[in-house]
Amino acid sequence: MPSTTLEIRSRISREGELKLWLEEVPLPRPRPNELVVRVEAAPLNPSDQILMFGSVDMTSLRASGTVNRPIIEGRVPPERLAVMSGRLDLALSVGNEGAGTVIAAGSEVTSLIGRAVAIRATTGSYAKHQIVEAADCLVLPEGLSARDGAAAFINPLTALGMMETLRREGHSALIHTAAASNLGQMLVRLCRKDGVPLVNIVRSAEQVTLLRELGAEYVVDSSAPDFMNALVVAIESTRATLAFDAIGGGTMASTLLSAMEAVQIRKLATYSRYGSPVHKQIYIYGVLDPRPKILDGQFVLDGQFGTAWSVGGWLMSWFYNKIGTADAARLRRRVADELRTTFASRFTAELSLQEALSPQAILAYSRRATGAKYLITPHTGTP
Amino acid sequence: MPSTTLEIRSRISREGELKLWLEEVPLPRPRPNELVVRVEAAPLNPSDQILMFGSVDMTSLRASGTVNRPIIEGRVPPERLAVMSGRLDLALSVGNEGAGTVIAAGSEVTSLIGRAVAIRATTGSYAKHQIVEAADCLVLPEGLSARDGAAAFINPLTALGMMETLRREGHSALIHTAAASNLGQMLVRLCRKDGVPLVNIVRSAEQVTLLRELGAEYVVDSSAPDFMNALVVAIESTRATLAFDAIGGGTMASTLLSAMEAVQIRKLATYSRYGSPVHKQIYIYGVLDPRPKILDGQFVLDGQFGTAWSVGGWLMSWFYNKIGTADAARLRRRVADELRTTFASRFTAELSLQEALSPQAILAYSRRATGAKYLITPHTGTP
């Protein structure tokens, strides 16, 4: 077991200077319930990129340092600093999940040495090694590699969390925006397997084709001129009253509520200015569009979506805290069982820790193109 | 018992013509569980006015008809017609609540003849008589007049519903906007009696004075330059995580969430880009501002109120349907017990059915000035 390891750090100063670099840090001996994991694969999720780059002006990025110890610097516009006040001047470890091999273990968990595990990293998975509590790991079934398990936590547990929310809150169908994403494709497979109707909202004709090829039944293109009509037709067919929205900004939440209400209101026997009594729920779980959210129309006389509605934030970790350990364990077991089928991720390219800090790679992965997903493989490249 | 009665009707045609008039309608014999109530007092609530006038251009109103049978006509702008499609061409009875004397009763409820009752009218309380199910009435305690009980349903049950929501959802303090309203003043009395801290948001220095005179402890003026700071201080003192908002449009919901989050985030031991895990809830129950609602900032990196939040519609009737008949009955009993104290309403002026349809009165009550509340007294004025 090495005495030090290497990890990516991100810091934004009070003056608005962003710096990303590789830091050599001590690797302490594990406590009785801890594992030392040699991290072999960690995905670059959108949430990781937000932590890495903050609200930096991407056009201001410049590279320095050496091949083995690259440095990226950039500027955060002053008006965006206030909302990040909690992290200013901190050297944050980054990377929320990954997978690798257990190379050392505390006295209570020695049986796991040599096993491949997926980790939910609280101190950063973009590192050659990580110390984690055994309870926070998912031991991968025999025959699965670190690459198979690299993205076993965030997207699979998000998709399963959406499904569990649907069941607990009594909905029977689901709408998903930005549905061509890696998570969206996973949700198509999960909903088909579980027999839950899913309305997929995508942003181009190409994405419609992509999802249809995956077997998605309801796919609606928000860039098409008949978007609203097509959305209402899909909701009429599925009776969806729940949506998970990754876009966050602009008018999408409002559009979804209006379309749901248009379907529900047709079933009313008599006119009510309060609209349909059927509750319509939007959960926002992403910020693809950082603009403010605009909700247009509460009462039927003054708008379009009645009075039985709710728009709220949804965060996977808090959902799992809420449902308790037994249910959370049940959902994790399902992920392990279906990691090569329902919950499989495919990656566009692999990057070493150094490559992840190269301007060329940053340009590629920060574009967050549909279907493009990058994997950091910390033991490739230079030491 | 008369064979006909007189009631106010409102109709908006498909062409956008609004018409308000007095209609003489048959008064049928009551069914076994029904009461015939001589309506003696009915308040002009904001929700009644929305039903009466729809989205009419108030400057287009013109009067015709006779002194005994006045008519008001006006035009609804074409772009506002679509959202009212459910009511177009219908001659709606108006008035959601009132009180009066039982003058006849069905065979099962004859014991109520002669009693003063408050009614929740589903077919319009702006009428000389109403037929209602006995179960929908609140029998007024001895000594209380129809005027005492005229507004026994909507505002009292809304205020109590807010308090019950607070308890069921585990909050310990409440924020209320448009807090100088009749409902707001009631809420000040109710919260003080029940020992629940209340942050009152008002829109002028005069309203601050008004609420302070009522004994309100936390009063914040949204027109003052230090509004946001004062709001945060009040939330810091009360730990409020729940708000009921009557304004509906603009940025108030967003401002409330941001202020709540500012207080919660100070308690976090370590930085999280997801903000505080404490859930922040805004319920919108009115539309004083018909503009779209703007929510600015989900994640801490991109805004100000974190990810544990919800904004939703809240409607008194649906809340009572949800909690079930036993709890609803308990809350109604409390209203009856405290109708002259906690739940008392004061009225600015009384109007006959004919006067309620005069341009002068419409001008006065449609202004919805703070503290001004009008009562229709159907048995005054001309027959």
Short mmCIF file of N, CA and C in Angstrom, two decimals, chain A residues 179-335:
data_model
loop_
_atom_site.label_atom_id
_atom_site.label_comp_id
_atom_site.label_asym_id
_atom_site.label_seq_id
_atom_site.Cartn_x
_atom_site.Cartn_y
_atom_site.Cartn_z
N ALA A 179 -34.33 13.62 -22.17
CA ALA A 179 -34.48 12.17 -22.07
C ALA A 179 -33.48 11.39 -22.89
N ALA A 180 -32.68 12.06 -23.72
CA ALA A 180 -31.67 11.34 -24.50
C ALA A 180 -30.37 11.16 -23.72
N SER A 181 -30.30 11.73 -22.53
CA SER A 181 -29.08 11.62 -21.71
C SER A 181 -28.81 10.17 -21.34
N ASN A 182 -27.62 9.94 -20.80
CA ASN A 182 -27.26 8.62 -20.29
C ASN A 182 -28.31 8.15 -19.28
N LEU A 183 -28.70 9.06 -18.36
CA LEU A 183 -29.74 8.73 -17.39
C LEU A 183 -31.07 8.45 -18.08
N GLY A 184 -31.39 9.26 -19.10
CA GLY A 184 -32.64 9.10 -19.82
C GLY A 184 -32.73 7.73 -20.49
N GLN A 185 -31.64 7.30 -21.08
CA GLN A 185 -31.64 6.00 -21.75
C GLN A 185 -31.82 4.88 -20.73
N MET A 186 -31.20 5.06 -19.57
CA MET A 186 -31.36 4.09 -18.48
C MET A 186 -32.82 4.02 -18.05
N LEU A 187 -33.46 5.19 -17.96
CA LEU A 187 -34.85 5.27 -17.54
C LEU A 187 -35.77 4.59 -18.56
N VAL A 188 -35.45 4.69 -19.84
CA VAL A 188 -36.22 3.99 -20.87
C VAL A 188 -36.20 2.48 -20.59
N ARG A 189 -35.00 1.96 -20.31
CA ARG A 189 -34.88 0.51 -20.04
C ARG A 189 -35.61 0.13 -18.75
N LEU A 190 -35.45 0.96 -17.72
CA LEU A 190 -36.06 0.67 -16.41
C LEU A 190 -37.59 0.68 -16.50
N CYS A 191 -38.13 1.71 -17.14
CA CYS A 191 -39.60 1.82 -17.24
C CYS A 191 -40.18 0.68 -18.08
N ARG A 192 -39.46 0.29 -19.15
CA ARG A 192 -39.96 -0.80 -19.97
C ARG A 192 -39.98 -2.09 -19.15
N LYS A 193 -38.88 -2.31 -18.42
CA LYS A 193 -38.79 -3.52 -17.60
C LYS A 193 -39.89 -3.56 -16.54
N ASP A 194 -40.18 -2.39 -15.93
CA ASP A 194 -41.16 -2.34 -14.83
C ASP A 194 -42.59 -2.06 -15.31
N GLY A 195 -42.76 -1.90 -16.64
CA GLY A 195 -44.11 -1.68 -17.16
C GLY A 195 -44.72 -0.34 -16.80
N VAL A 196 -43.89 0.69 -16.64
CA VAL A 196 -44.40 2.02 -16.33
C VAL A 196 -44.32 2.90 -17.59
N PRO A 197 -45.45 3.45 -18.05
CA PRO A 197 -45.41 4.32 -19.24
C PRO A 197 -44.51 5.53 -19.00
N LEU A 198 -43.69 5.87 -20.00
CA LEU A 198 -42.72 6.96 -19.89
C LEU A 198 -42.84 7.87 -21.10
N VAL A 199 -43.04 9.17 -20.85
CA VAL A 199 -43.02 10.16 -21.93
C VAL A 199 -41.63 10.80 -21.94
N ASN A 200 -40.92 10.62 -23.04
CA ASN A 200 -39.56 11.14 -23.18
C ASN A 200 -39.59 12.46 -23.94
N ILE A 201 -39.08 13.53 -23.33
CA ILE A 201 -38.99 14.81 -24.04
C ILE A 201 -37.54 15.03 -24.43
N VAL A 202 -37.29 15.18 -25.73
CA VAL A 202 -35.93 15.39 -26.23
C VAL A 202 -35.89 16.69 -27.02
N ARG A 203 -34.67 17.08 -27.47
CA ARG A 203 -34.54 18.40 -28.05
C ARG A 203 -34.17 18.43 -29.52
N SER A 204 -34.23 17.27 -30.21
CA SER A 204 -33.93 17.26 -31.64
C SER A 204 -34.50 16.00 -32.29
N ALA A 205 -34.62 16.04 -33.60
CA ALA A 205 -35.12 14.89 -34.35
C ALA A 205 -34.15 13.71 -34.21
N GLU A 206 -32.83 14.00 -34.14
CA GLU A 206 -31.84 12.92 -33.98
C GLU A 206 -32.07 12.18 -32.67
N GLN A 207 -32.39 12.95 -31.63
CA GLN A 207 -32.62 12.31 -30.34
C GLN A 207 -33.91 11.48 -30.34
N VAL A 208 -34.90 11.91 -31.13
CA VAL A 208 -36.11 11.09 -31.28
C VAL A 208 -35.72 9.73 -31.84
N THR A 209 -34.93 9.74 -32.90
CA THR A 209 -34.48 8.50 -33.54
C THR A 209 -33.72 7.61 -32.55
N LEU A 210 -32.78 8.25 -31.82
CA LEU A 210 -31.98 7.51 -30.84
C LEU A 210 -32.86 6.78 -29.84
N LEU A 211 -33.85 7.47 -29.28
CA LEU A 211 -34.70 6.85 -28.26
C LEU A 211 -35.64 5.81 -28.85
N ARG A 212 -36.13 6.08 -30.07
CA ARG A 212 -36.99 5.07 -30.70
C ARG A 212 -36.22 3.78 -30.93
N GLU A 213 -34.94 3.91 -31.31
CA GLU A 213 -34.12 2.72 -31.51
C GLU A 213 -33.92 1.94 -30.22
N LEU A 214 -33.99 2.65 -29.10
CA LEU A 214 -33.89 1.96 -27.79
C LEU A 214 -35.21 1.32 -27.40
N GLY A 215 -36.25 1.57 -28.19
CA GLY A 215 -37.55 0.97 -27.88
C GLY A 215 -38.50 1.88 -27.12
N ALA A 216 -38.17 3.18 -27.01
CA ALA A 216 -39.06 4.11 -26.31
C ALA A 216 -40.36 4.29 -27.10
N GLU A 217 -41.50 4.24 -26.38
CA GLU A 217 -42.80 4.33 -27.06
C GLU A 217 -43.23 5.78 -27.28
N TYR A 218 -43.14 6.60 -26.23
CA TYR A 218 -43.57 7.99 -26.33
C TYR A 218 -42.35 8.90 -26.35
N VAL A 219 -42.08 9.54 -27.48
CA VAL A 219 -40.95 10.45 -27.59
C VAL A 219 -41.46 11.75 -28.21
N VAL A 220 -41.25 12.86 -27.54
CA VAL A 220 -41.76 14.15 -27.99
C VAL A 220 -40.58 15.10 -28.15
N ASP A 221 -40.55 15.81 -29.28
CA ASP A 221 -39.42 16.69 -29.61
C ASP A 221 -39.78 18.14 -29.29
N SER A 222 -39.12 18.72 -28.29
CA SER A 222 -39.49 20.08 -27.87
C SER A 222 -39.07 21.13 -28.89
N SER A 223 -38.27 20.74 -29.90
CA SER A 223 -37.90 21.71 -30.94
C SER A 223 -38.88 21.68 -32.11
N ALA A 224 -39.84 20.77 -32.08
CA ALA A 224 -40.80 20.66 -33.19
C ALA A 224 -41.93 21.68 -33.02
N PRO A 225 -42.48 22.15 -34.14
CA PRO A 225 -43.54 23.17 -34.04
C PRO A 225 -44.80 22.67 -33.33
N ASP A 226 -45.08 21.36 -33.41
CA ASP A 226 -46.30 20.85 -32.76
C ASP A 226 -46.01 20.25 -31.39
N PHE A 227 -44.94 20.73 -30.74
CA PHE A 227 -44.51 20.15 -29.45
C PHE A 227 -45.66 20.04 -28.45
N MET A 228 -46.35 21.16 -28.23
CA MET A 228 -47.37 21.17 -27.18
C MET A 228 -48.48 20.16 -27.48
N ASN A 229 -48.94 20.12 -28.74
CA ASN A 229 -49.98 19.15 -29.09
C ASN A 229 -49.51 17.72 -28.88
N ALA A 230 -48.28 17.44 -29.34
CA ALA A 230 -47.75 16.08 -29.22
C ALA A 230 -47.60 15.71 -27.75
N LEU A 231 -47.21 16.68 -26.92
CA LEU A 231 -47.05 16.42 -25.49
C LEU A 231 -48.40 16.08 -24.86
N VAL A 232 -49.43 16.85 -25.21
CA VAL A 232 -50.77 16.59 -24.66
C VAL A 232 -51.26 15.20 -25.09
N VAL A 233 -51.02 14.84 -26.34
CA VAL A 233 -51.43 13.51 -26.82
C VAL A 233 -50.73 12.41 -26.04
N ALA A 234 -49.43 12.58 -25.81
CA ALA A 234 -48.67 11.56 -25.06
C ALA A 234 -49.15 11.46 -23.62
N ILE A 235 -49.50 12.60 -23.02
CA ILE A 235 -49.98 12.58 -21.64
C ILE A 235 -51.38 11.97 -21.58
N GLU A 236 -52.20 12.27 -22.61
CA GLU A 236 -53.53 11.67 -22.70
C GLU A 236 -53.42 10.14 -22.72
N SER A 237 -52.44 9.63 -23.45
CA SER A 237 -52.28 8.17 -23.57
C SER A 237 -51.76 7.54 -22.30
N THR A 238 -50.88 8.26 -21.58
CA THR A 238 -50.20 7.65 -20.43
C THR A 238 -50.82 8.03 -19.10
N ARG A 239 -51.60 9.15 -19.07
CA ARG A 239 -52.17 9.70 -17.83
C ARG A 239 -51.07 10.15 -16.86
N ALA A 240 -49.95 10.60 -17.38
CA ALA A 240 -48.84 11.03 -16.52
C ALA A 240 -49.22 12.26 -15.72
N THR A 241 -48.93 12.23 -14.42
CA THR A 241 -49.14 13.39 -13.54
C THR A 241 -47.86 13.71 -12.77
N LEU A 242 -46.74 13.12 -13.19
CA LEU A 242 -45.44 13.31 -12.52
C LEU A 242 -44.38 13.53 -13.59
N ALA A 243 -43.52 14.51 -13.39
CA ALA A 243 -42.40 14.72 -14.32
C ALA A 243 -41.12 14.96 -13.54
N PHE A 244 -40.02 14.42 -14.05
CA PHE A 244 -38.69 14.75 -13.56
C PHE A 244 -38.00 15.58 -14.62
N ASP A 245 -37.58 16.78 -14.23
CA ASP A 245 -37.06 17.73 -15.20
C ASP A 245 -35.59 18.03 -14.91
N ALA A 246 -34.75 17.79 -15.89
CA ALA A 246 -33.31 18.05 -15.75
C ALA A 246 -32.93 19.44 -16.23
N ILE A 247 -33.88 20.12 -16.87
CA ILE A 247 -33.57 21.40 -17.51
C ILE A 247 -33.55 22.52 -16.48
N GLY A 248 -34.58 22.57 -15.65
CA GLY A 248 -34.56 23.48 -14.50
C GLY A 248 -34.96 24.90 -14.81
N GLY A 249 -34.38 25.52 -15.82
CA GLY A 249 -34.67 26.92 -16.09
C GLY A 249 -35.70 27.10 -17.20
N GLY A 250 -36.12 28.35 -17.39
CA GLY A 250 -37.06 28.66 -18.46
C GLY A 250 -38.46 28.21 -18.14
N THR A 251 -39.23 27.81 -19.16
CA THR A 251 -40.66 27.57 -18.98
C THR A 251 -41.04 26.09 -19.03
N MET A 252 -40.06 25.17 -19.00
CA MET A 252 -40.41 23.75 -19.16
C MET A 252 -41.36 23.25 -18.08
N ALA A 253 -41.10 23.58 -16.81
CA ALA A 253 -41.98 23.10 -15.73
C ALA A 253 -43.41 23.60 -15.96
N SER A 254 -43.52 24.85 -16.35
CA SER A 254 -44.83 25.45 -16.61
C SER A 254 -45.53 24.75 -17.78
N THR A 255 -44.78 24.46 -18.83
CA THR A 255 -45.32 23.77 -20.00
C THR A 255 -45.84 22.39 -19.61
N LEU A 256 -45.07 21.67 -18.81
CA LEU A 256 -45.48 20.33 -18.37
C LEU A 256 -46.76 20.39 -17.55
N LEU A 257 -46.85 21.34 -16.62
CA LEU A 257 -48.05 21.48 -15.80
C LEU A 257 -49.26 21.81 -16.68
N SER A 258 -49.06 22.71 -17.63
CA SER A 258 -50.18 23.11 -18.51
C SER A 258 -50.68 21.93 -19.33
N ALA A 259 -49.75 21.13 -19.84
CA ALA A 259 -50.16 19.98 -20.66
C ALA A 259 -50.87 18.94 -19.82
N MET A 260 -50.36 18.68 -18.61
CA MET A 260 -51.04 17.72 -17.71
C MET A 260 -52.45 18.21 -17.38
N GLU A 261 -52.57 19.52 -17.09
CA GLU A 261 -53.87 20.07 -16.72
C GLU A 261 -54.83 20.02 -17.90
N ALA A 262 -54.33 20.27 -19.10
CA ALA A 262 -55.20 20.22 -20.29
C ALA A 262 -55.85 18.85 -20.41
N VAL A 263 -55.10 17.80 -20.08
CA VAL A 263 -55.65 16.44 -20.14
C VAL A 263 -56.66 16.21 -19.00
N GLN A 264 -56.28 16.62 -17.79
CA GLN A 264 -57.15 16.36 -16.63
C GLN A 264 -58.46 17.14 -16.70
N ILE A 265 -58.41 18.36 -17.24
CA ILE A 265 -59.57 19.22 -17.18
C ILE A 265 -60.68 18.74 -18.11
N ARG A 266 -60.30 17.97 -19.12
CA ARG A 266 -61.33 17.41 -20.02
C ARG A 266 -62.22 16.42 -19.29
N LYS A 267 -61.73 15.88 -18.17
CA LYS A 267 -62.52 14.86 -17.46
C LYS A 267 -63.50 15.47 -16.47
N LEU A 268 -63.42 16.81 -16.25
CA LEU A 268 -64.32 17.44 -15.29
C LEU A 268 -65.74 17.50 -15.83
N ALA A 269 -66.69 17.14 -14.99
CA ALA A 269 -68.09 17.18 -15.42
C ALA A 269 -68.60 18.62 -15.47
N THR A 270 -68.19 19.45 -14.49
CA THR A 270 -68.65 20.83 -14.47
C THR A 270 -67.46 21.78 -14.39
N TYR A 271 -67.68 23.00 -14.83
CA TYR A 271 -66.62 23.99 -14.82
C TYR A 271 -66.17 24.33 -13.40
N SER A 272 -64.87 24.43 -13.19
CA SER A 272 -64.36 24.97 -11.94
C SER A 272 -63.21 25.90 -12.26
N ARG A 273 -63.28 27.12 -11.72
CA ARG A 273 -62.18 28.04 -11.98
C ARG A 273 -60.89 27.61 -11.28
N TYR A 274 -60.99 26.63 -10.39
CA TYR A 274 -59.80 26.13 -9.72
C TYR A 274 -59.13 25.00 -10.48
N GLY A 275 -59.72 24.61 -11.60
CA GLY A 275 -59.13 23.56 -12.41
C GLY A 275 -59.38 22.18 -11.85
N SER A 276 -58.62 21.22 -12.37
CA SER A 276 -58.78 19.83 -11.96
C SER A 276 -58.23 19.61 -10.55
N PRO A 277 -58.90 18.76 -9.75
CA PRO A 277 -58.37 18.46 -8.41
C PRO A 277 -57.21 17.45 -8.43
N VAL A 278 -56.87 16.91 -9.59
CA VAL A 278 -55.80 15.91 -9.66
C VAL A 278 -54.43 16.60 -9.52
N HIS A 279 -53.65 16.15 -8.54
CA HIS A 279 -52.36 16.78 -8.25
C HIS A 279 -51.34 16.51 -9.35
N LYS A 280 -50.68 17.57 -9.77
CA LYS A 280 -49.66 17.49 -10.82
C LYS A 280 -48.31 17.88 -10.21
N GLN A 281 -47.33 17.00 -10.33
CA GLN A 281 -46.06 17.18 -9.62
C GLN A 281 -44.88 17.26 -10.59
N ILE A 282 -44.08 18.32 -10.46
CA ILE A 282 -42.84 18.42 -11.22
C ILE A 282 -41.68 18.42 -10.23
N TYR A 283 -40.71 17.53 -10.44
CA TYR A 283 -39.48 17.56 -9.65
C TYR A 283 -38.33 17.99 -10.54
N ILE A 284 -37.62 19.02 -10.11
CA ILE A 284 -36.47 19.52 -10.86
C ILE A 284 -35.22 18.92 -10.24
N TYR A 285 -34.45 18.18 -11.03
CA TYR A 285 -33.27 17.52 -10.45
C TYR A 285 -31.98 17.95 -11.15
N GLY A 286 -32.06 18.87 -12.10
CA GLY A 286 -30.86 19.30 -12.80
C GLY A 286 -30.96 20.76 -13.20
N VAL A 287 -29.87 21.27 -13.70
CA VAL A 287 -29.83 22.70 -14.09
C VAL A 287 -29.19 22.86 -15.46
N LEU A 288 -29.65 22.09 -16.45
CA LEU A 288 -29.10 22.24 -17.80
C LEU A 288 -29.29 23.68 -18.28
N ASP A 289 -30.40 24.27 -17.88
CA ASP A 289 -30.66 25.68 -18.22
C ASP A 289 -30.62 26.49 -16.93
N PRO A 290 -29.56 27.30 -16.76
CA PRO A 290 -29.41 28.02 -15.48
C PRO A 290 -30.29 29.26 -15.35
N ARG A 291 -31.13 29.56 -16.35
CA ARG A 291 -32.00 30.74 -16.24
C ARG A 291 -33.06 30.53 -15.16
N PRO A 292 -33.69 31.61 -14.70
CA PRO A 292 -34.78 31.45 -13.74
C PRO A 292 -35.89 30.57 -14.31
N LYS A 293 -36.61 29.92 -13.41
CA LYS A 293 -37.79 29.14 -13.78
C LYS A 293 -38.99 30.06 -13.84
N ILE A 294 -39.79 29.94 -14.89
CA ILE A 294 -40.97 30.80 -15.02
C ILE A 294 -42.22 29.94 -15.00
N LEU A 295 -43.06 30.17 -14.01
CA LEU A 295 -44.32 29.42 -13.89
C LEU A 295 -45.44 30.37 -14.25
N ASP A 296 -46.18 30.03 -15.29
CA ASP A 296 -47.18 30.95 -15.80
C ASP A 296 -48.58 30.38 -15.65
N GLY A 297 -49.27 30.82 -14.61
CA GLY A 297 -50.68 30.48 -14.57
C GLY A 297 -51.07 29.52 -13.47
N GLN A 298 -51.57 30.04 -12.37
CA GLN A 298 -52.05 29.20 -11.28
C GLN A 298 -53.52 28.88 -11.46
N PHE A 299 -54.37 29.87 -11.39
CA PHE A 299 -55.80 29.61 -11.47
C PHE A 299 -56.22 29.50 -12.92
N VAL A 300 -57.28 28.76 -13.16
CA VAL A 300 -57.71 28.54 -14.53
C VAL A 300 -58.13 29.84 -15.20
N LEU A 301 -58.76 30.73 -14.43
CA LEU A 301 -59.15 32.00 -15.04
C LEU A 301 -57.93 32.82 -15.44
N ASP A 302 -56.84 32.65 -14.75
CA ASP A 302 -55.69 33.51 -14.98
C ASP A 302 -54.54 32.78 -15.63
N GLY A 303 -54.67 31.54 -15.92
CA GLY A 303 -53.55 30.82 -16.48
C GLY A 303 -54.00 29.47 -16.95
N GLN A 304 -53.13 28.50 -16.84
CA GLN A 304 -53.47 27.23 -17.45
C GLN A 304 -53.31 26.00 -16.61
N PHE A 305 -52.77 26.06 -15.41
CA PHE A 305 -52.56 24.78 -14.76
C PHE A 305 -53.26 24.57 -13.43
N GLY A 306 -54.31 25.35 -13.19
CA GLY A 306 -55.14 25.07 -12.04
C GLY A 306 -54.45 25.34 -10.72
N THR A 307 -54.91 24.69 -9.67
CA THR A 307 -54.39 24.96 -8.33
C THR A 307 -53.79 23.73 -7.66
N ALA A 308 -53.95 22.54 -8.28
CA ALA A 308 -53.42 21.31 -7.68
C ALA A 308 -52.09 20.97 -8.34
N TRP A 309 -51.04 21.64 -7.90
CA TRP A 309 -49.74 21.44 -8.55
C TRP A 309 -48.63 21.72 -7.55
N SER A 310 -47.46 21.21 -7.88
CA SER A 310 -46.27 21.47 -7.08
C SER A 310 -45.04 21.36 -7.95
N VAL A 311 -44.11 22.28 -7.75
CA VAL A 311 -42.80 22.22 -8.41
C VAL A 311 -41.78 22.23 -7.29
N GLY A 312 -40.86 21.27 -7.30
CA GLY A 312 -39.89 21.23 -6.21
C GLY A 312 -38.56 20.68 -6.63
N GLY A 313 -37.54 20.91 -5.82
CA GLY A 313 -36.23 20.31 -6.07
C GLY A 313 -36.23 18.85 -5.66
N TRP A 314 -35.44 18.04 -6.33
CA TRP A 314 -35.32 16.62 -6.00
C TRP A 314 -33.85 16.25 -6.05
N LEU A 315 -33.34 15.74 -4.94
CA LEU A 315 -31.93 15.38 -4.90
C LEU A 315 -31.83 13.92 -4.46
N MET A 316 -31.09 13.15 -5.24
CA MET A 316 -31.01 11.71 -5.02
C MET A 316 -30.59 11.38 -3.59
N SER A 317 -29.53 12.02 -3.09
CA SER A 317 -29.03 11.64 -1.75
C SER A 317 -30.09 11.88 -0.68
N TRP A 318 -30.80 13.00 -0.79
CA TRP A 318 -31.79 13.28 0.24
C TRP A 318 -32.97 12.33 0.14
N PHE A 319 -33.30 11.94 -1.08
CA PHE A 319 -34.37 10.95 -1.23
C PHE A 319 -33.99 9.66 -0.51
N TYR A 320 -32.74 9.20 -0.69
CA TYR A 320 -32.33 7.96 -0.04
C TYR A 320 -32.21 8.10 1.47
N ASN A 321 -31.82 9.27 1.93
CA ASN A 321 -31.83 9.49 3.38
C ASN A 321 -33.24 9.36 3.94
N LYS A 322 -34.20 9.87 3.16
CA LYS A 322 -35.59 9.89 3.62
C LYS A 322 -36.20 8.49 3.69
N ILE A 323 -35.88 7.65 2.69
CA ILE A 323 -36.58 6.36 2.64
C ILE A 323 -36.01 5.34 3.63
N GLY A 324 -34.82 5.61 4.18
CA GLY A 324 -34.29 4.72 5.22
C GLY A 324 -33.40 3.63 4.65
N THR A 325 -32.61 3.00 5.53
CA THR A 325 -31.55 2.10 5.07
C THR A 325 -32.06 0.82 4.43
N ALA A 326 -33.17 0.27 4.93
CA ALA A 326 -33.63 -1.01 4.38
C ALA A 326 -34.05 -0.86 2.92
N ASP A 327 -34.85 0.17 2.64
CA ASP A 327 -35.28 0.39 1.26
C ASP A 327 -34.11 0.79 0.38
N ALA A 328 -33.20 1.59 0.92
CA ALA A 328 -32.03 2.00 0.13
C ALA A 328 -31.20 0.77 -0.23
N ALA A 329 -31.04 -0.17 0.71
CA ALA A 329 -30.26 -1.38 0.44
C ALA A 329 -30.93 -2.23 -0.63
N ARG A 330 -32.25 -2.32 -0.57
CA ARG A 330 -33.00 -3.07 -1.58
C ARG A 330 -32.75 -2.50 -2.98
N LEU A 331 -32.76 -1.18 -3.11
CA LEU A 331 -32.56 -0.57 -4.42
C LEU A 331 -31.11 -0.75 -4.89
N ARG A 332 -30.15 -0.67 -3.96
CA ARG A 332 -28.75 -0.90 -4.33
C ARG A 332 -28.53 -2.32 -4.84
N ARG A 333 -29.19 -3.28 -4.19
CA ARG A 333 -29.05 -4.68 -4.65
C ARG A 333 -29.57 -4.82 -6.07
N ARG A 334 -30.65 -4.11 -6.37
CA ARG A 334 -31.18 -4.21 -7.72
C ARG A 334 -30.17 -3.65 -8.72
N VAL A 335 -29.51 -2.54 -8.37
CA VAL A 335 -28.50 -1.98 -9.27
C VAL A 335 -27.41 -3.02 -9.55
#
